[in-house]
C-alpha cells in the first residue's frame, strides 16, 4: 500500500477541492487515478499533438460492409520483468479485454519482446503469451524479438490484439445516466492493489513478483463469449475492462467519460477470500469486465453470464450528480467529485550527448494478411520498431518506424487505415523527457505527412531500476489496412 501516496502538491489541491483532507480510501483511489499509468499526466499533452485518441480503451476503423476493426498495442513491462510468464500472459489478456470493451471479438494477436538474451526470462514470457493466445482461441501471428544488454534490468513486453465488430454493435467505454453497473468475471483475489502505481514508477530492490496478478485464459474465453452475446442480444450502455486500479478506476473513468456520477456497493463484489474495502476497490484480479446497462435488462444479463459459467453481480448505479461514492455495508467510505484528473506533469527536456544505446539483435515479424469472408477483403497488419538511433535521434527514428510499417502495407497493395503506437522509455530525467518530446514530434510530423490517424496506443515510462539502467527507447508502430 505504500505506493498509494499523492505528492504534496496533489494532496494540497485535492484537500482544497474537498474542503477537507481525503480519507485513506479516497487518498489511495486518487493516487491510483493520478498515476502515470492511469492518467498519462507526463505524456497526454504530447500525445494530443498527433491526434492520439485517449478517450477509451482503443479505436475502431471502418473496414466497409458494416464491419469494423478494433485494435491496440499495449505494454506490460514492469509486471513482465518481475514475473515473465504471468506478466506476458496477462498483458495479452488485458489488451484482449480492451478490444472486447469496444464490442469486438478478438481475432488475432502478436507480441513484441525485448530481453537481454534468449534465456529464461525471454522463454517464460513467450510461453506465457503463447499459452494465453491458445486458450482464448486467438490467432497468434508470432513475435518480434530483440535482444540487448540494455534490457537486463527492465524488459519490454508489448501485446497487440485486433478484433472485429459489426459497427451497429460498437460499444463505448462510458457510463450513462440511469444506468446500472454489473461486474462479470472472476471473484476478487486482492492481488495487484498497487499495480497502477507500481507500473508508473521505477523498480527497486524491494520490487517483487508476489503481487503480480495471474491469468485464467479459460475464464477469459467465457468472458469474451458472454460479453459478445450481451452486446448483440441485449445491448449495453457502456463497457470497460478491469485492469490496473481495478473496479475503482474502471468505474470512475466510465463515469467521467459519460459526464455522470456513480455509486458502488463494495460488499456486493464477489471475493475469493475476505478482503478489506480498499482491496475490493483497487485489486487487479484479471478476467473481469464492468458493464453499464439499462436496469430493465439486469435479469437477462445475469442469466446470460450464468449460462456461460460466469460470476455476475449488480453492484451500483450511475447518478446525475457527478460524484463518485463507494459504500460498504451501507456506510459511505468515499465521496469524491468528478472529474478527478491531475494537472499535467511539467517536463524539463534536455539532450545528453554522452549516452549511447547498445545494439539490438532483432528477429522481425513479417506482415500478416487475414481473409475476412464477411466483406470479401483481407485485413492487413504490419509491425515496425525502433533502432538504436532512437536514443540520440528519436524524432527521425520515430518517423522511420512509422514509414516502415506504412510501406510494408503499401508493398502488399493494401490501403493503410490507421496506426497504433506503443512508446516504451526509461527514466523520465532530462534526457528521457527530451526523447519523449522528440519521439512525439516525429509522430506528429508523420501524421501530418501521411494523413493516417493514430486511433490507439500506449505509453510506458520509467522502465528503469533504482534510478539507473534505463531501457533503450523502444517505439512500436502497428499499421492496419485492407486489400
CSV table of C-alpha atoms in Angstrom, one decimal:
chain,number,residue,atom,x,y,z
A,1,UNK,CA,0.0,0.0,0.0
A,2,UNK,CA,3.0,2.3,0.4
A,3,UNK,CA,2.8,3.3,-3.3
A,4,UNK,CA,-0.6,4.9,-2.8
A,5,UNK,CA,0.8,8.3,-2.0
A,6,UNK,CA,-0.1,11.6,-3.5
A,7,UNK,CA,2.6,14.2,-4.0
A,8,UNK,CA,2.4,17.1,-1.5
A,9,UNK,CA,1.1,19.4,-4.3
A,10,UNK,CA,-1.6,16.9,-5.4
A,11,UNK,CA,-2.7,16.3,-1.9
A,12,UNK,CA,-3.0,20.0,-1.2
A,13,UNK,CA,-5.0,20.5,-4.3
A,14,UNK,CA,-7.4,17.6,-3.6
A,15,UNK,CA,-7.8,18.8,0.0
A,16,UNK,CA,-8.7,22.3,-1.2
A,17,UNK,CA,-11.2,20.8,-3.6
A,18,UNK,CA,-12.8,18.6,-1.0
A,19,UNK,CA,-12.6,21.3,1.7
A,20,UNK,CA,-11.2,18.5,4.0
A,21,UNK,CA,-8.4,16.0,3.9
A,22,UNK,CA,-9.2,12.9,1.9
A,23,UNK,CA,-9.6,9.7,4.0
A,24,UNK,CA,-7.4,6.7,3.4
A,25,UNK,CA,-9.6,5.1,0.7
A,26,UNK,CA,-10.1,8.4,-1.1
A,27,UNK,CA,-6.3,9.1,-1.0
A,28,UNK,CA,-5.5,5.6,-2.4
A,29,UNK,CA,-8.1,5.9,-5.2
A,30,UNK,CA,-6.9,9.4,-6.2
A,31,UNK,CA,-3.2,8.3,-6.1
A,32,UNK,CA,-4.1,5.5,-8.5
A,33,UNK,CA,-6.1,7.7,-10.8
A,34,UNK,CA,-3.3,10.3,-10.8
A,35,UNK,CA,-0.6,7.7,-11.5
A,36,UNK,CA,1.3,7.9,-14.8
A,37,UNK,CA,-0.1,4.5,-15.8
A,38,UNK,CA,-3.8,5.7,-15.5
A,39,UNK,CA,-3.6,9.4,-16.2
A,40,UNK,CA,-0.7,9.8,-18.7
A,41,UNK,CA,0.0,13.1,-17.0
A,42,UNK,CA,3.5,13.4,-18.4
A,43,UNK,CA,2.6,12.5,-21.9
A,44,UNK,CA,-1.0,13.4,-22.5
A,45,UNK,CA,-0.4,16.8,-24.0
A,46,UNK,CA,2.3,15.5,-26.3
A,47,UNK,CA,0.1,12.6,-27.5
A,48,UNK,CA,-2.6,15.1,-28.4
A,49,UNK,CA,-0.3,16.8,-30.9
A,50,UNK,CA,-0.5,13.8,-33.3
A,51,UNK,CA,-4.2,13.2,-32.7
A,52,UNK,CA,-3.9,10.2,-30.3
A,53,UNK,CA,-7.4,9.3,-29.0
A,54,UNK,CA,-7.2,9.0,-25.2
A,55,UNK,CA,-10.9,8.7,-24.5
A,56,UNK,CA,-11.3,5.0,-24.2
A,57,UNK,CA,-9.8,1.5,-24.5
A,58,UNK,CA,-8.8,1.8,-28.1
A,59,UNK,CA,-10.1,2.7,-31.5
A,60,UNK,CA,-12.2,1.2,-34.3
A,61,UNK,CA,-11.7,1.7,-38.1
A,62,UNK,CA,-14.4,1.1,-40.7
A,63,UNK,CA,-13.4,-1.8,-43.0
A,64,UNK,CA,-16.5,-1.4,-45.2
A,65,UNK,CA,-19.6,-3.6,-45.4
A,66,UNK,CA,-20.7,-2.6,-41.9
A,67,UNK,CA,-17.7,-4.2,-40.3
A,68,UNK,CA,-15.1,-2.5,-38.1
A,69,UNK,CA,-11.7,-3.5,-36.8
A,70,UNK,CA,-10.7,-2.6,-33.2
A,71,UNK,CA,-7.0,-2.9,-32.4
A,72,UNK,CA,-4.4,-1.8,-30.0
A,73,UNK,CA,-0.8,-2.4,-28.9
A,74,UNK,CA,-0.2,-2.3,-25.2
A,75,UNK,CA,2.8,-2.6,-22.9
A,76,UNK,CA,3.1,-4.8,-19.8
A,77,UNK,CA,6.7,-4.2,-18.9
A,78,UNK,CA,7.0,-3.9,-15.1
A,79,UNK,CA,4.9,-7.0,-14.4
A,80,UNK,CA,6.7,-9.0,-17.1
A,81,UNK,CA,10.1,-8.1,-15.6
A,82,UNK,CA,9.0,-9.3,-12.2
A,83,UNK,CA,7.1,-12.4,-13.4
A,84,UNK,CA,7.7,-13.1,-17.1
A,85,UNK,CA,5.1,-15.8,-17.6
A,86,UNK,CA,2.2,-14.1,-15.7
A,87,UNK,CA,3.1,-10.7,-16.9
A,88,UNK,CA,3.2,-11.6,-20.6
A,89,UNK,CA,0.0,-13.7,-20.3
A,90,UNK,CA,-2.0,-11.0,-18.5
A,91,UNK,CA,-0.6,-8.4,-20.9
A,92,UNK,CA,-2.3,-10.2,-23.7
A,93,UNK,CA,-5.4,-10.7,-21.6
A,94,UNK,CA,-5.7,-7.0,-20.8
A,95,UNK,CA,-5.4,-5.9,-24.5
A,96,UNK,CA,-7.9,-8.6,-25.5
A,97,UNK,CA,-10.4,-7.1,-23.0
A,98,UNK,CA,-9.6,-3.6,-24.3
A,99,UNK,CA,-10.7,-4.8,-27.7
A,100,UNK,CA,-13.7,-6.6,-26.1
A,101,UNK,CA,-14.8,-3.4,-24.4
A,102,UNK,CA,-15.3,-1.9,-27.9
A,103,UNK,CA,-17.7,-4.6,-28.8
A,104,UNK,CA,-15.2,-6.6,-30.8
A,105,UNK,CA,-14.3,-10.3,-30.8
A,106,UNK,CA,-10.5,-10.8,-30.5
A,107,UNK,CA,-9.3,-12.2,-33.8
A,108,UNK,CA,-5.5,-12.2,-33.9
A,109,UNK,CA,-2.6,-11.2,-31.7
A,110,UNK,CA,1.2,-10.9,-31.7
A,111,UNK,CA,4.0,-10.0,-29.2
A,112,UNK,CA,7.0,-7.7,-29.2
A,113,UNK,CA,9.6,-8.7,-26.7
A,114,UNK,CA,12.9,-7.0,-25.7
A,115,UNK,CA,15.1,-9.0,-23.3
A,116,UNK,CA,18.8,-9.2,-22.5
A,117,UNK,CA,19.1,-12.6,-24.2
A,118,UNK,CA,17.2,-15.8,-25.2
A,119,UNK,CA,17.4,-17.1,-21.7
A,120,UNK,CA,14.7,-18.0,-19.1
A,121,UNK,CA,13.2,-14.5,-19.0
A,122,UNK,CA,12.5,-14.5,-22.7
A,123,UNK,CA,11.4,-18.1,-22.8
A,124,UNK,CA,8.9,-17.7,-20.0
A,125,UNK,CA,7.4,-14.5,-21.4
A,126,UNK,CA,7.0,-16.1,-24.8
A,127,UNK,CA,5.5,-19.2,-23.2
A,128,UNK,CA,3.0,-17.1,-21.2
A,129,UNK,CA,1.9,-15.1,-24.2
A,130,UNK,CA,1.5,-18.2,-26.5
A,131,UNK,CA,-0.4,-20.2,-23.9
A,132,UNK,CA,-2.9,-17.4,-23.3
A,133,UNK,CA,-3.4,-16.9,-27.0
A,134,UNK,CA,-4.0,-20.6,-27.5
A,135,UNK,CA,-6.6,-21.0,-24.6
A,136,UNK,CA,-8.5,-17.9,-25.7
A,137,UNK,CA,-8.7,-19.2,-29.3
A,138,UNK,CA,-6.9,-16.1,-30.7
A,139,UNK,CA,-4.8,-16.5,-33.9
A,140,UNK,CA,-1.2,-16.0,-32.9
A,141,UNK,CA,0.7,-14.2,-35.6
A,142,UNK,CA,4.1,-14.6,-33.8
A,143,UNK,CA,6.6,-12.5,-32.0
A,144,UNK,CA,9.2,-9.8,-32.9
A,145,UNK,CA,12.1,-10.5,-30.6
A,146,UNK,CA,15.0,-8.1,-29.8
A,147,UNK,CA,18.0,-8.8,-27.5
A,148,UNK,CA,20.4,-6.3,-25.9
A,149,UNK,CA,22.2,-5.9,-22.6
A,150,UNK,CA,20.2,-2.7,-22.3
A,151,UNK,CA,17.2,-4.8,-21.2
A,152,UNK,CA,19.0,-6.6,-18.4
A,153,UNK,CA,17.3,-4.6,-15.6
A,154,UNK,CA,14.0,-4.0,-17.3
A,155,UNK,CA,12.3,-5.7,-20.3
A,156,UNK,CA,9.8,-4.6,-22.9
A,157,UNK,CA,6.7,-6.8,-23.4
A,158,UNK,CA,4.1,-5.4,-25.8
A,159,UNK,CA,1.0,-7.3,-26.8
A,160,UNK,CA,-1.1,-6.4,-29.9
A,161,UNK,CA,-4.7,-7.6,-30.5
A,162,UNK,CA,-7.1,-6.9,-33.3
A,163,UNK,CA,-10.8,-7.8,-33.2
A,164,UNK,CA,-13.8,-7.5,-35.4
A,165,UNK,CA,-17.1,-5.7,-34.5
A,166,UNK,CA,-20.3,-5.1,-36.5
A,167,UNK,CA,-20.4,-1.3,-36.4
A,168,UNK,CA,-24.0,-1.4,-35.3
A,169,UNK,CA,-22.9,-3.1,-32.1
A,170,UNK,CA,-19.9,-0.9,-31.4
A,171,UNK,CA,-19.6,-0.3,-27.7
A,172,UNK,CA,-18.1,2.8,-25.9
A,173,UNK,CA,-16.3,2.9,-22.6
A,174,UNK,CA,-18.6,5.3,-20.8
A,175,UNK,CA,-21.5,5.2,-18.4
A,176,UNK,CA,-24.8,6.9,-19.0
A,177,UNK,CA,-27.4,8.4,-16.7
A,178,UNK,CA,-29.9,5.9,-15.4
A,179,UNK,CA,-27.5,3.0,-15.9
A,180,UNK,CA,-26.7,0.1,-13.6
A,181,UNK,CA,-23.3,-1.4,-13.1
A,182,UNK,CA,-22.7,-5.1,-13.5
A,183,UNK,CA,-19.4,-6.9,-12.8
A,184,UNK,CA,-18.6,-10.0,-14.8
A,185,UNK,CA,-15.8,-12.5,-14.3
A,186,UNK,CA,-13.5,-13.8,-11.6
A,187,UNK,CA,-14.0,-13.3,-7.9
A,188,UNK,CA,-11.7,-10.6,-6.5
A,189,UNK,CA,-8.5,-12.1,-5.1
A,190,UNK,CA,-6.9,-9.0,-3.6
A,191,UNK,CA,-3.8,-9.0,-5.8
A,192,UNK,CA,-2.2,-6.0,-7.6
A,193,UNK,CA,-3.8,-3.4,-5.3
A,194,UNK,CA,-0.9,-1.1,-6.0
A,195,UNK,CA,-0.4,-2.2,-9.6
A,196,UNK,CA,-1.0,1.1,-11.3
A,197,UNK,CA,1.3,3.0,-9.0
A,198,UNK,CA,4.0,0.3,-9.3
A,199,UNK,CA,3.8,0.4,-13.1
A,200,UNK,CA,4.2,4.2,-13.0
A,201,UNK,CA,7.5,4.2,-11.1
A,202,UNK,CA,11.0,2.8,-11.4
A,203,UNK,CA,11.6,-0.6,-9.9
A,204,UNK,CA,13.9,-1.1,-7.0
A,205,UNK,CA,15.4,-3.9,-4.8
A,206,UNK,CA,12.1,-4.3,-3.0
A,207,UNK,CA,10.0,-4.9,-6.1
A,208,UNK,CA,8.7,-8.4,-6.0
A,209,UNK,CA,6.7,-10.8,-8.2
A,210,UNK,CA,4.4,-11.8,-5.3
A,211,UNK,CA,1.8,-9.2,-6.1
A,212,UNK,CA,1.7,-9.7,-9.9
A,213,UNK,CA,-1.8,-11.0,-10.9
A,214,UNK,CA,-2.0,-14.3,-12.7
A,215,UNK,CA,-4.3,-15.0,-15.7
A,216,UNK,CA,-7.0,-17.6,-16.3
A,217,UNK,CA,-7.5,-17.8,-20.0
A,218,UNK,CA,-10.3,-20.3,-19.8
A,219,UNK,CA,-12.3,-17.8,-17.8
A,220,UNK,CA,-11.3,-15.1,-20.3
A,221,UNK,CA,-12.7,-17.2,-23.2
A,222,UNK,CA,-16.0,-17.5,-21.3
A,223,UNK,CA,-16.0,-13.8,-20.6
A,224,UNK,CA,-15.5,-12.9,-24.3
A,225,UNK,CA,-18.4,-15.2,-25.4
A,226,UNK,CA,-20.7,-13.8,-22.7
A,227,UNK,CA,-20.0,-10.2,-23.4
A,228,UNK,CA,-20.4,-10.6,-27.1
A,229,UNK,CA,-23.8,-12.3,-26.6
A,230,UNK,CA,-24.8,-9.5,-24.2
A,231,UNK,CA,-23.7,-6.8,-26.6
A,232,UNK,CA,-25.6,-8.3,-29.6
A,233,UNK,CA,-28.7,-9.9,-28.0
A,234,UNK,CA,-29.4,-7.5,-25.1
A,235,UNK,CA,-27.3,-4.3,-25.5
A,236,UNK,CA,-25.2,-2.2,-23.1
A,237,UNK,CA,-24.8,1.5,-22.4
A,238,UNK,CA,-21.0,1.1,-22.0
A,239,UNK,CA,-18.3,-1.4,-21.0
A,240,UNK,CA,-14.7,-1.3,-19.7
A,241,UNK,CA,-12.2,-4.0,-18.6
A,242,UNK,CA,-10.8,-4.0,-15.1
A,243,UNK,CA,-7.1,-3.6,-15.3
A,244,UNK,CA,-4.7,-1.5,-13.1
A,245,UNK,CA,-6.7,0.2,-10.4
A,246,UNK,CA,-9.4,-2.4,-10.7
A,247,UNK,CA,-13.0,-1.6,-10.1
A,248,UNK,CA,-12.4,1.9,-8.8
A,249,UNK,CA,-10.5,3.1,-11.8
A,250,UNK,CA,-12.9,1.4,-14.3
A,251,UNK,CA,-16.0,2.9,-12.7
A,252,UNK,CA,-14.6,6.4,-12.2
A,253,UNK,CA,-13.2,6.5,-15.8
A,254,UNK,CA,-16.6,5.3,-17.3
A,255,UNK,CA,-18.4,7.9,-15.2
A,256,UNK,CA,-16.1,10.7,-16.2
A,257,UNK,CA,-16.4,9.9,-19.9
A,258,UNK,CA,-20.2,9.9,-19.6
A,259,UNK,CA,-20.4,13.1,-17.5
A,260,UNK,CA,-22.2,11.3,-14.7
A,261,UNK,CA,-21.6,10.2,-11.2
A,262,UNK,CA,-21.5,6.7,-9.7
A,263,UNK,CA,-22.4,4.8,-6.5
A,264,UNK,CA,-20.7,1.4,-5.9
A,265,UNK,CA,-21.6,-1.1,-3.2
A,266,UNK,CA,-18.4,-2.8,-2.4
A,267,UNK,CA,-19.9,-5.5,-0.2
A,268,UNK,CA,-21.7,-6.8,-3.4
A,269,UNK,CA,-18.4,-7.6,-5.2
A,270,UNK,CA,-17.7,-11.4,-5.2
A,271,UNK,CA,-14.5,-12.1,-3.4
A,272,UNK,CA,-12.4,-15.3,-3.3
A,273,UNK,CA,-11.4,-14.5,0.3
A,274,UNK,CA,-12.1,-11.9,2.9
A,275,UNK,CA,-10.9,-8.5,1.6
A,276,UNK,CA,-10.8,-5.0,3.0
A,277,UNK,CA,-12.8,-2.3,1.1
A,278,UNK,CA,-9.6,-0.8,-0.3
A,279,UNK,CA,-8.6,-4.2,-1.7
A,280,UNK,CA,-12.0,-4.7,-3.2
A,281,UNK,CA,-11.9,-1.3,-4.9
A,282,UNK,CA,-8.4,-1.4,-6.3
A,283,UNK,CA,-7.3,-5.0,-6.7
A,284,UNK,CA,-6.2,-6.1,-10.2
A,285,UNK,CA,-7.7,-9.5,-10.4
A,286,UNK,CA,-7.8,-10.4,-14.1
A,287,UNK,CA,-10.6,-11.6,-16.4
A,288,UNK,CA,-13.2,-9.1,-15.3
A,289,UNK,CA,-15.5,-6.6,-17.1
A,290,UNK,CA,-17.6,-3.8,-15.9
A,291,UNK,CA,-20.8,-3.2,-17.8
A,292,UNK,CA,-23.2,-0.2,-17.6
A,293,UNK,CA,-26.6,-1.5,-18.6
A,294,UNK,CA,-30.3,-0.4,-18.6
A,295,UNK,CA,-31.8,-1.6,-15.3
A,296,UNK,CA,-34.6,-3.4,-17.1
A,297,UNK,CA,-32.0,-5.7,-18.8
A,298,UNK,CA,-30.4,-6.8,-15.5
A,299,UNK,CA,-32.0,-10.2,-15.3
A,300,UNK,CA,-31.2,-11.0,-18.9
A,301,UNK,CA,-27.6,-10.0,-18.4
A,302,UNK,CA,-27.3,-12.1,-15.2
A,303,UNK,CA,-28.9,-15.1,-16.9
A,304,UNK,CA,-26.5,-14.8,-19.9
A,305,UNK,CA,-23.5,-14.7,-17.7
A,306,UNK,CA,-24.7,-17.7,-15.7
A,307,UNK,CA,-25.2,-19.6,-19.0
A,308,UNK,CA,-21.5,-19.1,-19.7
A,309,UNK,CA,-20.5,-20.2,-16.2
A,310,UNK,CA,-19.5,-16.7,-15.0
A,311,UNK,CA,-20.0,-14.7,-11.9
A,312,UNK,CA,-22.1,-11.6,-12.5
A,313,UNK,CA,-23.3,-9.2,-9.9
A,314,UNK,CA,-25.2,-5.9,-9.9
A,315,UNK,CA,-23.2,-3.5,-7.6
A,316,UNK,CA,-24.1,0.1,-8.3
A,317,UNK,CA,-25.8,2.8,-10.4
A,318,UNK,CA,-25.0,6.0,-12.2
A,319,UNK,CA,-26.1,9.3,-10.8
A,320,UNK,CA,-26.9,12.6,-12.4
A,321,UNK,CA,-24.7,14.4,-9.8
A,322,UNK,CA,-21.1,13.9,-10.9
A,323,UNK,CA,-19.8,12.4,-7.6
A,324,UNK,CA,-18.2,9.0,-7.0
A,325,UNK,CA,-19.4,7.2,-3.9
A,326,UNK,CA,-18.1,3.9,-2.5
A,327,UNK,CA,-20.3,2.2,0.1
A,328,UNK,CA,-19.7,-0.8,2.3
A,329,UNK,CA,-22.5,-2.2,4.5
A,330,UNK,CA,-24.4,1.0,3.8
A,331,UNK,CA,-21.5,3.1,5.2
A,332,UNK,CA,-20.1,5.7,2.8
A,333,UNK,CA,-16.3,5.2,2.6
A,334,UNK,CA,-15.5,7.5,-0.3
A,335,UNK,CA,-17.2,10.7,-1.6
A,336,UNK,CA,-15.2,12.4,-4.5
A,337,UNK,CA,-16.3,15.0,-7.0
A,338,UNK,CA,-15.8,14.2,-10.7
A,339,UNK,CA,-13.9,14.7,-12.9
A,340,UNK,CA,-10.9,13.6,-10.9
A,341,UNK,CA,-7.9,14.2,-13.1
A,342,UNK,CA,-4.4,15.5,-12.2
A,343,UNK,CA,-2.7,18.5,-13.8
A,344,UNK,CA,0.0,17.7,-16.4
A,345,UNK,CA,3.4,17.0,-15.0
A,346,UNK,CA,5.9,19.6,-16.4
A,347,UNK,CA,8.8,18.0,-18.3
A,348,UNK,CA,12.3,19.5,-18.5
A,349,UNK,CA,13.7,18.0,-21.7
A,350,UNK,CA,17.5,18.3,-22.5
A,351,UNK,CA,19.6,16.1,-24.7
A,352,UNK,CA,22.5,14.2,-23.2
A,353,UNK,CA,25.0,13.6,-26.0
A,354,UNK,CA,27.2,11.2,-23.9
A,355,UNK,CA,24.6,8.4,-23.9
A,356,UNK,CA,24.8,5.5,-26.2
A,357,UNK,CA,22.4,2.7,-27.0
A,358,UNK,CA,23.5,-0.9,-27.2
A,359,UNK,CA,23.0,-2.8,-30.4
A,360,UNK,CA,19.9,-4.9,-30.6
A,361,UNK,CA,19.8,-8.3,-32.3
A,362,UNK,CA,16.4,-8.3,-33.9
A,363,UNK,CA,14.1,-11.0,-35.3
A,364,UNK,CA,11.4,-9.2,-37.3
A,365,UNK,CA,7.8,-10.2,-37.7
A,366,UNK,CA,6.6,-10.3,-41.3
A,367,UNK,CA,3.3,-8.5,-42.2
A,368,UNK,CA,0.2,-10.6,-41.9
A,369,UNK,CA,-2.9,-10.9,-44.1
A,370,UNK,CA,-6.2,-12.4,-42.8
A,371,UNK,CA,-9.1,-13.1,-45.1
A,372,UNK,CA,-12.5,-11.7,-44.0
A,373,UNK,CA,-15.2,-13.5,-45.8
A,374,UNK,CA,-17.9,-11.2,-44.4
A,375,UNK,CA,-16.6,-8.3,-46.6
A,376,UNK,CA,-14.5,-10.2,-49.1
A,377,UNK,CA,-11.3,-8.4,-48.1
A,378,UNK,CA,-8.0,-9.1,-46.5
A,379,UNK,CA,-7.2,-7.4,-43.2
A,380,UNK,CA,-3.5,-6.5,-43.3
A,381,UNK,CA,-1.3,-5.9,-40.3
A,382,UNK,CA,2.4,-4.7,-40.2
A,383,UNK,CA,4.7,-4.0,-37.2
A,384,UNK,CA,7.9,-1.9,-37.2
A,385,UNK,CA,10.0,-0.8,-34.2
A,386,UNK,CA,12.9,1.4,-33.1
A,387,UNK,CA,16.5,1.1,-33.9
A,388,UNK,CA,19.4,2.1,-31.6
A,389,UNK,CA,19.4,5.6,-33.2
A,390,UNK,CA,16.2,6.3,-31.1
A,391,UNK,CA,18.4,7.4,-28.2
A,392,UNK,CA,20.0,10.4,-30.0
A,393,UNK,CA,17.7,10.8,-33.0
A,394,UNK,CA,14.3,10.0,-31.6
A,395,UNK,CA,12.3,12.2,-34.0
A,396,UNK,CA,13.8,10.8,-37.1
A,397,UNK,CA,13.7,7.2,-35.7
A,398,UNK,CA,10.0,7.5,-34.9
A,399,UNK,CA,9.2,8.8,-38.4
A,400,UNK,CA,11.2,6.0,-39.9
A,401,UNK,CA,9.4,3.4,-37.8
A,402,UNK,CA,6.0,4.7,-39.0
A,403,UNK,CA,7.1,4.8,-42.6
A,404,UNK,CA,8.5,1.3,-42.4
A,405,UNK,CA,5.1,0.0,-41.1
A,406,UNK,CA,3.3,2.0,-43.7
A,407,UNK,CA,5.5,0.8,-46.5
A,408,UNK,CA,5.0,-2.8,-45.6
A,409,UNK,CA,1.3,-2.5,-46.2
A,410,UNK,CA,1.8,-0.4,-49.3
A,411,UNK,CA,4.0,-3.2,-50.7
A,412,UNK,CA,1.2,-5.6,-50.2
A,413,UNK,CA,-1.1,-3.4,-52.1
A,414,UNK,CA,-3.2,-2.5,-49.0
A,415,UNK,CA,-4.9,0.8,-48.2
A,416,UNK,CA,-3.5,1.9,-44.8
A,417,UNK,CA,-6.3,2.9,-42.4
A,418,UNK,CA,-4.7,3.6,-39.1
A,419,UNK,CA,-1.7,3.3,-36.7
A,420,UNK,CA,-1.4,2.1,-33.1
A,421,UNK,CA,1.7,3.2,-31.2
A,422,UNK,CA,3.5,1.9,-28.1
A,423,UNK,CA,6.2,4.2,-26.6
A,424,UNK,CA,8.5,2.5,-24.1
A,425,UNK,CA,11.0,4.7,-22.3
A,426,UNK,CA,13.3,4.6,-19.3
A,427,UNK,CA,13.7,7.1,-16.5
A,428,UNK,CA,12.0,10.5,-17.0
A,429,UNK,CA,15.1,12.5,-16.4
A,430,UNK,CA,16.0,15.4,-18.7
A,431,UNK,CA,17.2,13.2,-21.5
A,432,UNK,CA,14.2,10.8,-21.1
A,433,UNK,CA,11.9,13.8,-21.3
A,434,UNK,CA,13.7,15.0,-24.4
A,435,UNK,CA,13.4,11.6,-26.1
A,436,UNK,CA,9.7,11.5,-25.3
A,437,UNK,CA,9.1,15.0,-26.7
A,438,UNK,CA,11.1,14.4,-29.9
A,439,UNK,CA,9.5,11.0,-30.5
A,440,UNK,CA,6.1,12.6,-30.3
A,441,UNK,CA,7.2,15.3,-32.6
A,442,UNK,CA,8.2,12.7,-35.1
A,443,UNK,CA,4.8,11.0,-34.8
A,444,UNK,CA,3.1,14.4,-35.3
A,445,UNK,CA,5.0,15.1,-38.5
A,446,UNK,CA,4.3,11.6,-39.8
A,447,UNK,CA,0.6,12.1,-39.1
A,448,UNK,CA,0.7,15.4,-41.0
A,449,UNK,CA,2.6,13.9,-43.9
A,450,UNK,CA,0.7,10.6,-44.4
A,451,UNK,CA,-2.7,11.7,-43.1
A,452,UNK,CA,-3.0,8.3,-41.3
A,453,UNK,CA,-4.7,8.6,-37.8
A,454,UNK,CA,-3.4,7.1,-34.6
A,455,UNK,CA,-6.5,5.5,-33.1
A,456,UNK,CA,-5.0,3.7,-30.2
A,457,UNK,CA,-1.8,3.4,-28.3
A,458,UNK,CA,0.2,3.3,-25.1
A,459,UNK,CA,3.0,5.0,-23.2
A,460,UNK,CA,5.1,3.2,-20.7
A,461,UNK,CA,7.6,5.4,-18.8
A,462,UNK,CA,10.2,4.9,-16.0
A,463,UNK,CA,11.3,1.5,-17.3
A,464,UNK,CA,14.4,1.7,-15.1
A,465,UNK,CA,15.7,0.2,-11.8
A,466,UNK,CA,16.8,2.3,-8.8
A,467,UNK,CA,17.4,5.5,-10.8
A,468,UNK,CA,19.6,3.9,-13.4
A,469,UNK,CA,19.7,1.1,-16.0
A,470,UNK,CA,17.1,2.7,-18.3
A,471,UNK,CA,15.9,0.6,-21.2
A,472,UNK,CA,16.9,1.8,-24.7
A,473,UNK,CA,14.0,3.8,-26.1
A,474,UNK,CA,11.6,1.4,-27.9
A,475,UNK,CA,8.8,2.6,-30.2
A,476,UNK,CA,6.5,0.0,-31.7
A,477,UNK,CA,4.1,1.0,-34.5
A,478,UNK,CA,1.4,-1.2,-35.9
A,479,UNK,CA,-0.2,-0.3,-39.2
A,480,UNK,CA,-3.6,-1.8,-40.2
A,481,UNK,CA,-5.2,-1.7,-43.6
A,482,UNK,CA,-7.3,-3.7,-46.1
A,483,UNK,CA,-6.9,-5.0,-49.6
